[in-house]
Short mmCIF file of C-alpha atoms and ligand atoms in Angstrom, two decimals:
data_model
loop_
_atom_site.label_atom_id
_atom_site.label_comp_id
_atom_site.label_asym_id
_atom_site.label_seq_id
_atom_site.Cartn_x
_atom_site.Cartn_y
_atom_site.Cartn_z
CA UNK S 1 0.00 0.00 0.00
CA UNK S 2 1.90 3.30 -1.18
CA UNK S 3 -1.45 5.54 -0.58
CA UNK S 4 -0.74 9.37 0.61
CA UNK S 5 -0.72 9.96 4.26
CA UNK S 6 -1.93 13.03 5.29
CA UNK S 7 -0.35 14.33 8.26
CA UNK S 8 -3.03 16.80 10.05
CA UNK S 9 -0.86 18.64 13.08
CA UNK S 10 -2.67 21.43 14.57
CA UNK S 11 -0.43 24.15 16.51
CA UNK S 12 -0.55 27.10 18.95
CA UNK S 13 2.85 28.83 19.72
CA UNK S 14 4.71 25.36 19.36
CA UNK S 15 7.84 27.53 17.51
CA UNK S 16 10.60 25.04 19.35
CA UNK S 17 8.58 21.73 18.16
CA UNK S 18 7.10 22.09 14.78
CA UNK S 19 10.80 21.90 13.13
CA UNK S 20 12.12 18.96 14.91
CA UNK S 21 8.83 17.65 14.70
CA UNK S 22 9.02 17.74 10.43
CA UNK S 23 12.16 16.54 10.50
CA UNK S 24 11.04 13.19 12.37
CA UNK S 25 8.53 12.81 10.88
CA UNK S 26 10.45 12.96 7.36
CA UNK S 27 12.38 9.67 8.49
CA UNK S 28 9.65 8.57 9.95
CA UNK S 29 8.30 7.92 6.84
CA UNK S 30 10.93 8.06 4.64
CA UNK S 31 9.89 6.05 1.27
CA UNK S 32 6.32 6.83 1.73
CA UNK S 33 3.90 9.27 -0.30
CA UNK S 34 3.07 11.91 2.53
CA UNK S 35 2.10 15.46 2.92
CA UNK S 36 2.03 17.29 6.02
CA UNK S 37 -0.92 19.86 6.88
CA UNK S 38 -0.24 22.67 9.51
CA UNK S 39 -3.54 24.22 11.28
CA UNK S 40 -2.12 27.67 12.96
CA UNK S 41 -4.58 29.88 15.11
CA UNK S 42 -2.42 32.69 13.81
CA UNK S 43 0.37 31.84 16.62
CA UNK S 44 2.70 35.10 17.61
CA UNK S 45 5.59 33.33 17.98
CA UNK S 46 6.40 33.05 14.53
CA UNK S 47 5.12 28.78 14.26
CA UNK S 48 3.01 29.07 10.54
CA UNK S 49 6.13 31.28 9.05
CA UNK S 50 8.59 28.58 10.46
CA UNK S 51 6.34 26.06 8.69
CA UNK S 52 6.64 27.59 5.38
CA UNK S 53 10.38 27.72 5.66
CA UNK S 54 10.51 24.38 5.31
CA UNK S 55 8.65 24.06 1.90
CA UNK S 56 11.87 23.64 0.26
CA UNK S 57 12.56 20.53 1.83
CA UNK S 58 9.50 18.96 2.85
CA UNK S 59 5.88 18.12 1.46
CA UNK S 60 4.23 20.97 4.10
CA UNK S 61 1.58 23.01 3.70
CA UNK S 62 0.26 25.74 6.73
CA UNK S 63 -3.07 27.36 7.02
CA UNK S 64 -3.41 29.58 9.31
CA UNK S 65 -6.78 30.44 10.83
CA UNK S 66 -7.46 33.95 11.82
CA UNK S 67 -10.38 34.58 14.04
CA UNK S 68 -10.93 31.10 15.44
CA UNK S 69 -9.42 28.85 18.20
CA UNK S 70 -9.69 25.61 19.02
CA UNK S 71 -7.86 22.05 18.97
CA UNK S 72 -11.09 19.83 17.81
CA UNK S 73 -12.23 22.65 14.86
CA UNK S 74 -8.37 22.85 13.84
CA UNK S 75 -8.31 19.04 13.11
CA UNK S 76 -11.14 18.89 11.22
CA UNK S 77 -10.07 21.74 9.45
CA UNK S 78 -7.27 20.24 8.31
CA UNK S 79 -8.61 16.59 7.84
CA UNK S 80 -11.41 18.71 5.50
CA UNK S 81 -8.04 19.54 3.26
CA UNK S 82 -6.53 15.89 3.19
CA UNK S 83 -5.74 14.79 -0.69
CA UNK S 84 -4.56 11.00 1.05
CA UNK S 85 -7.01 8.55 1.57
CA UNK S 86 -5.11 7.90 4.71
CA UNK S 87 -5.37 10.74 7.41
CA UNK S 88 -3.04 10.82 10.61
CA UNK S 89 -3.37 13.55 13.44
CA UNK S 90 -0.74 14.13 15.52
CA UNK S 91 0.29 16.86 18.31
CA UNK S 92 3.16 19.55 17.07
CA UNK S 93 4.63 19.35 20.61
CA UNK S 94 6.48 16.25 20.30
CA UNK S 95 4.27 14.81 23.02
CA UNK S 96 3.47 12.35 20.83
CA UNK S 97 6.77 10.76 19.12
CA UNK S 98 6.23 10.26 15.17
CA UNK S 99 8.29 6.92 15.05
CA UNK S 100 4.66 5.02 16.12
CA UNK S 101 3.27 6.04 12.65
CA UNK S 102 4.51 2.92 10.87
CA UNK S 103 3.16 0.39 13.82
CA UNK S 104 -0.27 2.56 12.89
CA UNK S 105 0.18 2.36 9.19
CA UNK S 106 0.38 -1.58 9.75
CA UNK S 107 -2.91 -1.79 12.02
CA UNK S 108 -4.60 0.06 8.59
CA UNK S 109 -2.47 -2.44 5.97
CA UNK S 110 -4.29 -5.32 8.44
CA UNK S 111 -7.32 -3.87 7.75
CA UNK S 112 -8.17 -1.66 10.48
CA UNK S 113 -10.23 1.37 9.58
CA UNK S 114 -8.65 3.63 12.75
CA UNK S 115 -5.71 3.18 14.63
CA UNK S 116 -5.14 4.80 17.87
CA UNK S 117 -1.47 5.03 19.46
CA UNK S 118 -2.77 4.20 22.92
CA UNK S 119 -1.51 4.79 26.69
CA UNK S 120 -4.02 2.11 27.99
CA UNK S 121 -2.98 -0.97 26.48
CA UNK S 122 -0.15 -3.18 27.12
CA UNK S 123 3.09 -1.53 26.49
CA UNK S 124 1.67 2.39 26.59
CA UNK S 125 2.04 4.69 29.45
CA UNK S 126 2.34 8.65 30.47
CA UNK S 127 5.65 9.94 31.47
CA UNK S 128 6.08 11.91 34.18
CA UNK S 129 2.09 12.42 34.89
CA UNK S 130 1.08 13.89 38.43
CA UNK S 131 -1.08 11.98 40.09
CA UNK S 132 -3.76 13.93 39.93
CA UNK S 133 -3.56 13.91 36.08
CA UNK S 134 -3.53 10.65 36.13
CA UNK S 135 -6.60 10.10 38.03
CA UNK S 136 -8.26 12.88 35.56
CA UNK S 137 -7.16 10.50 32.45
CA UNK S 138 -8.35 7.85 33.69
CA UNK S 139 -11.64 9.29 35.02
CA UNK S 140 -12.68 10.64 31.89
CA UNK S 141 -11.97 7.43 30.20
CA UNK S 142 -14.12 5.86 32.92
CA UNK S 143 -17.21 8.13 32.57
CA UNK S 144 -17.09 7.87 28.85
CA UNK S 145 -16.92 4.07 28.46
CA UNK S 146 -19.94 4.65 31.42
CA UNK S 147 -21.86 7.03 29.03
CA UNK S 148 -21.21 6.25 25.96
CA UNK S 149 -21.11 2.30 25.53
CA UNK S 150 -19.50 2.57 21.58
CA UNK S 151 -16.48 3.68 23.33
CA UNK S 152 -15.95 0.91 25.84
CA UNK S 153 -14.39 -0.89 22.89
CA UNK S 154 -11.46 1.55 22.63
CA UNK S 155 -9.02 1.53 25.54
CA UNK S 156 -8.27 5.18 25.13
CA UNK S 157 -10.81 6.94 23.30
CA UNK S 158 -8.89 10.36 24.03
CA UNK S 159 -6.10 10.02 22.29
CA UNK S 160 -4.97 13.05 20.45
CA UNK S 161 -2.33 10.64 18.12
CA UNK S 162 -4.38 8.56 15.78
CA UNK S 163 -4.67 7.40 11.73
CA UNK S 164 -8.06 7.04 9.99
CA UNK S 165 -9.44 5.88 6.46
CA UNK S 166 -11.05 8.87 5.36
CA UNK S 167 -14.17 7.38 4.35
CA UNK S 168 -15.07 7.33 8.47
CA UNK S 169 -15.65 10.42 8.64
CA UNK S 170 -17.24 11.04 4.75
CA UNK S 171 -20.53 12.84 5.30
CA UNK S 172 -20.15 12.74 9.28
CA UNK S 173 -21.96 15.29 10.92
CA UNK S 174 -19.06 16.11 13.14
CA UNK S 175 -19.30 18.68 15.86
CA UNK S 176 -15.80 19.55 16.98
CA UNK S 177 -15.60 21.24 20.37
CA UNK S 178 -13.14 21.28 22.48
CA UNK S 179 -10.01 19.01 22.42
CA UNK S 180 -11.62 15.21 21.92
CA UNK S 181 -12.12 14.84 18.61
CA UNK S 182 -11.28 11.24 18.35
CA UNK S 183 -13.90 10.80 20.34
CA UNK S 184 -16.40 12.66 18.58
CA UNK S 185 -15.26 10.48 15.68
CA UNK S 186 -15.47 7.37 17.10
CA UNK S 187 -18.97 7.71 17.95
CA UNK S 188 -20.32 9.75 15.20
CA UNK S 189 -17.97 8.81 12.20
CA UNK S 190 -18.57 4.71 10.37
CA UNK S 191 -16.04 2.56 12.04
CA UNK S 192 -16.10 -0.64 11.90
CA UNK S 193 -12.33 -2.27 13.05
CA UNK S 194 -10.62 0.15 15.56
CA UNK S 195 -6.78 -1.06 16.60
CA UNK S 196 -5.04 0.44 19.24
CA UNK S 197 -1.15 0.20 19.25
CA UNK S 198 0.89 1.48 22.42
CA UNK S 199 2.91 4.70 22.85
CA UNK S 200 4.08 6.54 25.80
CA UNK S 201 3.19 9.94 25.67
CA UNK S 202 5.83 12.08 26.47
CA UNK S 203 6.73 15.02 29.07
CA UNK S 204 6.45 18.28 26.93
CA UNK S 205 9.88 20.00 26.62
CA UNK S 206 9.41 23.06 25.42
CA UNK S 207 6.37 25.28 24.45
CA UNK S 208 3.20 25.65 26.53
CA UNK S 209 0.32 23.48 27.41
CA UNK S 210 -3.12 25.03 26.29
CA UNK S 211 -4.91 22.22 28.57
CA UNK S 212 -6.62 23.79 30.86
CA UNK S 213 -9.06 23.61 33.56
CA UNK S 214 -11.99 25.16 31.54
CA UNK S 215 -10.92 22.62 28.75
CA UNK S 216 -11.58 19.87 30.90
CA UNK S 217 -14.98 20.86 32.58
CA UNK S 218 -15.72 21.43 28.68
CA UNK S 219 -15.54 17.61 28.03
CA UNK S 220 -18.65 17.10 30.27
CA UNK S 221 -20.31 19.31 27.91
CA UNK S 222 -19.30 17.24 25.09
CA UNK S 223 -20.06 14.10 26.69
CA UNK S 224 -23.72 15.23 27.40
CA UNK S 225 -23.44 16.44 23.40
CA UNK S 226 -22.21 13.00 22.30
CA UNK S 227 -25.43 11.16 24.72
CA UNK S 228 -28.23 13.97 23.25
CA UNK S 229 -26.54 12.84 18.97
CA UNK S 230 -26.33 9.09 19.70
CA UNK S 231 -29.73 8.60 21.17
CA UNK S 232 -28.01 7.58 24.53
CA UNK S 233 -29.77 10.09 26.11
CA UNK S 234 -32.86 8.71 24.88
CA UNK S 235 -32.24 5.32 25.92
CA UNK S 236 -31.66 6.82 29.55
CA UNK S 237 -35.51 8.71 29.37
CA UNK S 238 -36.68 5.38 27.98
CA UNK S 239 -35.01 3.53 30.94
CA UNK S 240 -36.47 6.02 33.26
CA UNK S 241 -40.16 6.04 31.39
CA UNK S 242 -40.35 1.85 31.78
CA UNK S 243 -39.10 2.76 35.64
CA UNK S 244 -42.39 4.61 36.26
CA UNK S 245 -44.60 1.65 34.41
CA UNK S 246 -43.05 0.02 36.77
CA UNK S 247 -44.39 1.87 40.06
CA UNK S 248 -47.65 1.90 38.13
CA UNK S 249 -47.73 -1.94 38.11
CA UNK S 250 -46.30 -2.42 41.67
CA UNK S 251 -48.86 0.14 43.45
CA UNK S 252 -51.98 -1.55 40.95
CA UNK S 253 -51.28 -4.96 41.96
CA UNK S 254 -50.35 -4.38 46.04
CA UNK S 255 -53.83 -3.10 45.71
CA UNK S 256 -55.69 -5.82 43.79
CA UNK S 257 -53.85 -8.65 45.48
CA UNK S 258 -54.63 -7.34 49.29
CA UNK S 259 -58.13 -5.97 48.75
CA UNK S 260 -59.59 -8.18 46.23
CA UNK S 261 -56.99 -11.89 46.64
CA UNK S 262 -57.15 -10.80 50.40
CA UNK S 263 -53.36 -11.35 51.31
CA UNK S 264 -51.72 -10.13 53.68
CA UNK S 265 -50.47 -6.37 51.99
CA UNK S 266 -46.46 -7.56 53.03
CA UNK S 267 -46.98 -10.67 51.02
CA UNK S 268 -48.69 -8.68 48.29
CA UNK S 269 -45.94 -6.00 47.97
CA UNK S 270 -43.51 -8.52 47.84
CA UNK S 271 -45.17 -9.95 44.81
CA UNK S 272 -46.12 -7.06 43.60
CA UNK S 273 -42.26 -6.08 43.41
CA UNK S 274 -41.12 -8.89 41.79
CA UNK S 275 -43.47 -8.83 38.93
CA UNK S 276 -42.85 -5.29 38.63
CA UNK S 277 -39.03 -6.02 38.14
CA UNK S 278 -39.94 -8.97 35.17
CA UNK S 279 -42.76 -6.27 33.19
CA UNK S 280 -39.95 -3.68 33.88
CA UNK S 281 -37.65 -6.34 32.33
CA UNK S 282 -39.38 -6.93 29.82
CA UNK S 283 -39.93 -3.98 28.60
CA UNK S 284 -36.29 -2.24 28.67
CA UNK S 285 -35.72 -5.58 26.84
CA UNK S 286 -37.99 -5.19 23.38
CA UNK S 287 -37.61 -0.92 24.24
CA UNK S 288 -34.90 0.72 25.98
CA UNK S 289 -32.26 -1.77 24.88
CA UNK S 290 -33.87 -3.14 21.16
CA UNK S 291 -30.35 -2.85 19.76
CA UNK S 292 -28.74 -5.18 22.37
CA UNK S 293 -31.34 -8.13 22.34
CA UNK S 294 -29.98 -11.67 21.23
CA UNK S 295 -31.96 -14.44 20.53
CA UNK S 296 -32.19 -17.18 23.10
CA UNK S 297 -34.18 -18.05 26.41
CA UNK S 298 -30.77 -18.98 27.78
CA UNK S 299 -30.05 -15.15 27.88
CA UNK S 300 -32.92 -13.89 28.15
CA UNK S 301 -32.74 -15.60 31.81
CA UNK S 302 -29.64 -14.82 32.40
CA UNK S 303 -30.10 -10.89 32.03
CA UNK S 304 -33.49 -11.38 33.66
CA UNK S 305 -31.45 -12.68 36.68
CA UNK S 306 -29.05 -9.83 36.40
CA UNK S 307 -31.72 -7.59 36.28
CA UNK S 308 -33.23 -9.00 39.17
CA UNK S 309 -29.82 -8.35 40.85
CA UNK S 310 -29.44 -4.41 39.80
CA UNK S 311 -32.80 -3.46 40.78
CA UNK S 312 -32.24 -5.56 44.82
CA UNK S 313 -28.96 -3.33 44.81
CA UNK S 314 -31.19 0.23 43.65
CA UNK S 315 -33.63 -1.11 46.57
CA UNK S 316 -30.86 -1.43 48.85
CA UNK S 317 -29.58 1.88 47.93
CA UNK S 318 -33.05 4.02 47.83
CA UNK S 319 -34.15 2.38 51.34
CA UNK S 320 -29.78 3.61 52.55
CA UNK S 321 -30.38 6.65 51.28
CA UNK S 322 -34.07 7.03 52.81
CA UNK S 323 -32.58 6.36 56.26
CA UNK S 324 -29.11 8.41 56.47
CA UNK S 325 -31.19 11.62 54.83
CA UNK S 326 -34.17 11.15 57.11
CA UNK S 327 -32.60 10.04 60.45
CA UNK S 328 -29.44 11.25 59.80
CA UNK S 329 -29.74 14.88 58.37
CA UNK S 330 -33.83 15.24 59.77
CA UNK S 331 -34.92 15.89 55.86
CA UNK S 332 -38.47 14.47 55.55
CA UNK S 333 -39.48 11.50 54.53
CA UNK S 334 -41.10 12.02 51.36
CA UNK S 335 -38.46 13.85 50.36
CA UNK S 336 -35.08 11.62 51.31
CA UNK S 337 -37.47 8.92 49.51
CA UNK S 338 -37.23 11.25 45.83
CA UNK S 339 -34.02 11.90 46.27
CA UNK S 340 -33.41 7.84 47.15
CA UNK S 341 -35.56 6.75 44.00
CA UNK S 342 -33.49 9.04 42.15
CA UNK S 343 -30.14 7.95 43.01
CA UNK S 344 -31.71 4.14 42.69
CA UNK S 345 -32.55 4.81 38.62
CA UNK S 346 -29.06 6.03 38.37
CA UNK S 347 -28.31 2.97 39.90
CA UNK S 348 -29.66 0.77 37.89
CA UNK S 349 -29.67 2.74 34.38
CA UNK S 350 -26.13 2.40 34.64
CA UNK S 351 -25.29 -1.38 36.15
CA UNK S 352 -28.03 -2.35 33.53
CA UNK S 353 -26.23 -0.30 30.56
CA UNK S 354 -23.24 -2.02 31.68
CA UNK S 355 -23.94 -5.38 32.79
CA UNK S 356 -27.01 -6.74 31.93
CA UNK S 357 -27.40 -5.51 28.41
CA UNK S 358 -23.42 -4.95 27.79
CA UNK S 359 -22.79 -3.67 24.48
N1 GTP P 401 -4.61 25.10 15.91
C1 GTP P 401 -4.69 24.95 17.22
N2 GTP P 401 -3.90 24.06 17.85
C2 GTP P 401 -4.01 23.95 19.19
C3 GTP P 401 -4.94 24.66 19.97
N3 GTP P 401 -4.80 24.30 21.27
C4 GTP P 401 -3.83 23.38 21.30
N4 GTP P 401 -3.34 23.17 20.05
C5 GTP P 401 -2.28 22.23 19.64
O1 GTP P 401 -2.76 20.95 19.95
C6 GTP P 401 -1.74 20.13 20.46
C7 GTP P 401 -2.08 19.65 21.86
O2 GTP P 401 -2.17 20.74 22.76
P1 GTP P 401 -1.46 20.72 24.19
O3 GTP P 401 -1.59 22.05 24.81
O4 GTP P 401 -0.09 20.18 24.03
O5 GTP P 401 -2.39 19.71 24.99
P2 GTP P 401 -2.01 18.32 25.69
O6 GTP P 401 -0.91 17.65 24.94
O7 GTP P 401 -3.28 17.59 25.89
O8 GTP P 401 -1.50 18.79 27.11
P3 GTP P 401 0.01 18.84 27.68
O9 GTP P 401 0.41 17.44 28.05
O10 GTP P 401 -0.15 19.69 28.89
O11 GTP P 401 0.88 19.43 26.62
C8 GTP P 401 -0.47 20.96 20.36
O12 GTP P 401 0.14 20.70 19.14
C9 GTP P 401 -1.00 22.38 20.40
O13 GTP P 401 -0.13 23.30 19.77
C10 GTP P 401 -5.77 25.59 19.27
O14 GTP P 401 -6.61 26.26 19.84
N5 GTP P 401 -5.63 25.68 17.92
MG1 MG P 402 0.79 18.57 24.58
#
């Protein structure tokens, strides 16, 4: 395969990287068709003119962006100008060392139709990461494979250093905000194989970070963005519109059973729970989860039990919560009860998404 690589490498004031950066990346790939596009929100320390000094000697082109900022926009900006089939994106700070482009460009030979260099698998890593940053990584990770089950096949859906075919992202309605954008591509672009191949990400030398705080509390935004476009959010009111069948069920037949099969009302509300849980079953099984159903009794039974299990947990957790807000802080009943039922459908939405119907 002797296709073009297009080398997207978005930069803001990264004047001591972008040369050494070009010059790796020119052995890097040294007997390979490449060109190398430079997005540059206008940097004042001379990065896009540094760039075009190098025209001589390497395939590089810069455009440089005057009135907008932004890592996610800048990428697709300059994936938008790709002539290769073959796209790679990779950080101008040297962060992210250009000699793993070949174990990528294998992954796509093999077939793969993205290939991330990775931290989280086997042979990856951060150097020199507090811990705090650390725990951020991995956090965000966390609540995204959480959210946003299409991720949960990627160890490190945040990768800035990744190669695509371009044809994932062909008519994608892509939303770039903020610095994820492989994720925004992984869930709203076709992919179909996804390789991961490991890196270490390197302590920045010289230059300045632009991650900041605001960036970070940002990516909650674009999670929430990412639930709303992938019907995720959906699935969650479905989840919690099958919940309230549910009560409907339990309170009609706690009723019927004592007053009309005369049982005693703690044997009826135990009944009444239970069948509650299999129509509430049921249901998320033909509604909220459709896409996840497989064919056989033997699961169906199995993720009935597991259902079964989740919702005893969100019991145990609404009736914990009733008790520590009510005798604990004095709150009133009714109310440490909402706030317990609430915390329960969290509960289970989630250990359901997870577990029972895992993706
Ligand atoms: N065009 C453009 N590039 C940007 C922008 N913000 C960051 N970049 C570039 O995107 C890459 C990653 O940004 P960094 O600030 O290094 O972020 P990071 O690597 O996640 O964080 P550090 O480990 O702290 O460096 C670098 O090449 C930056 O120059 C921006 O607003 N526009
Ligand atoms: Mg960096």
């Amino acid at each position: 395969m002797n296709e073009t690589i297009s080398l997207v490498i978005p930069t803001f004031n990264e004047r001591d990287n972008i040369v050494p950066l070009v010059e790796r990346l020119g052995r890097a790939l040294s007997g390979r068709s490449y060109e190398i596009i430079v997005i540059d929100d206008s940097s004042s320390d001379g990065t896009a003119e540094l760039v075009e000094s190098l025209k001589g000697s390497y395939p590089v082109k810069v455009i440089v962006r005057k009135n907008q900022r932004g890592l996610a926009s800048a990428v697709v900006h300059g994936m938008s100008q790709a002539s290769g089939n073959i796209i790679a994106v990779i950080d101008a700070d040297l962060q992210h060392p250009p000699e793993v482009i070949p174990d990528l460009l294998r992954e796509m030979e093999r077939g793969a139709d993205i290939a991330i260099a990775s931290r989280y698998v086997r042979g990856g890593g951060c150097q020199g990461w507090s811990l705090s940053r650390r725990i951020i990584s991995r956090g965000a990770i966390f609540l995204a494979h959480l959210l946003l089950p299409a991720t949960r096949r990627v160890k490190d859906p945040m990768s800035g250093f990744f190669m695509l075919n371009k044809k994932v992202i062909a008519g994608a309605q892509l939303q770039p905000t903020g610095y994820k954008i492989l994720l925004e591509i992984l869930m709203i672009g076709k992919s179909q194989n996804v390789a991961e191949v490991p890196y270490t990400f390197i302590t920045r030398g010289r230059g300045e970070s632009k991650l900041t705080t605001r960036q970070q509390v940002h990516y909650l935004r674009h999670l929430y963005s990412l639930m709303r476009r992938t019907d995720e959010l959906a699935r969650f009111i479905k989840f919690a519109l099958v919940g309230a069948s549910g009560v409907g069920v339990n309170l009609g037949l706690l009723w019927l059973l004592t007053e009309t099969g005369g049982l005693f009302y703690l044997a009826s509300a135990a009944i009444a729970i239970e069948i509650s849980i299999i129509t509430n079953f049921i249901l998320n099984n033909y509604f909220t989860f459709a896409d996840r159903r497989q064919p056989g009794v033997d699961t169906f039974l199995k993720r009935l039990f597991k259902f079964n299990t989740v919702s005893l947990g969100g019991l145990g957790i609404n009736l914990a919560i009733l008790w520590l807000l009510t005798s604990g802080l004095g709150m009133f009943y009714m109310l440490s009860n909402l706030i317990g039922i609430a915390a329960a459908t969290l509960w289970n939405y989630l250990a359901n998404n997870w577990w029972t119907w895992k993706s």
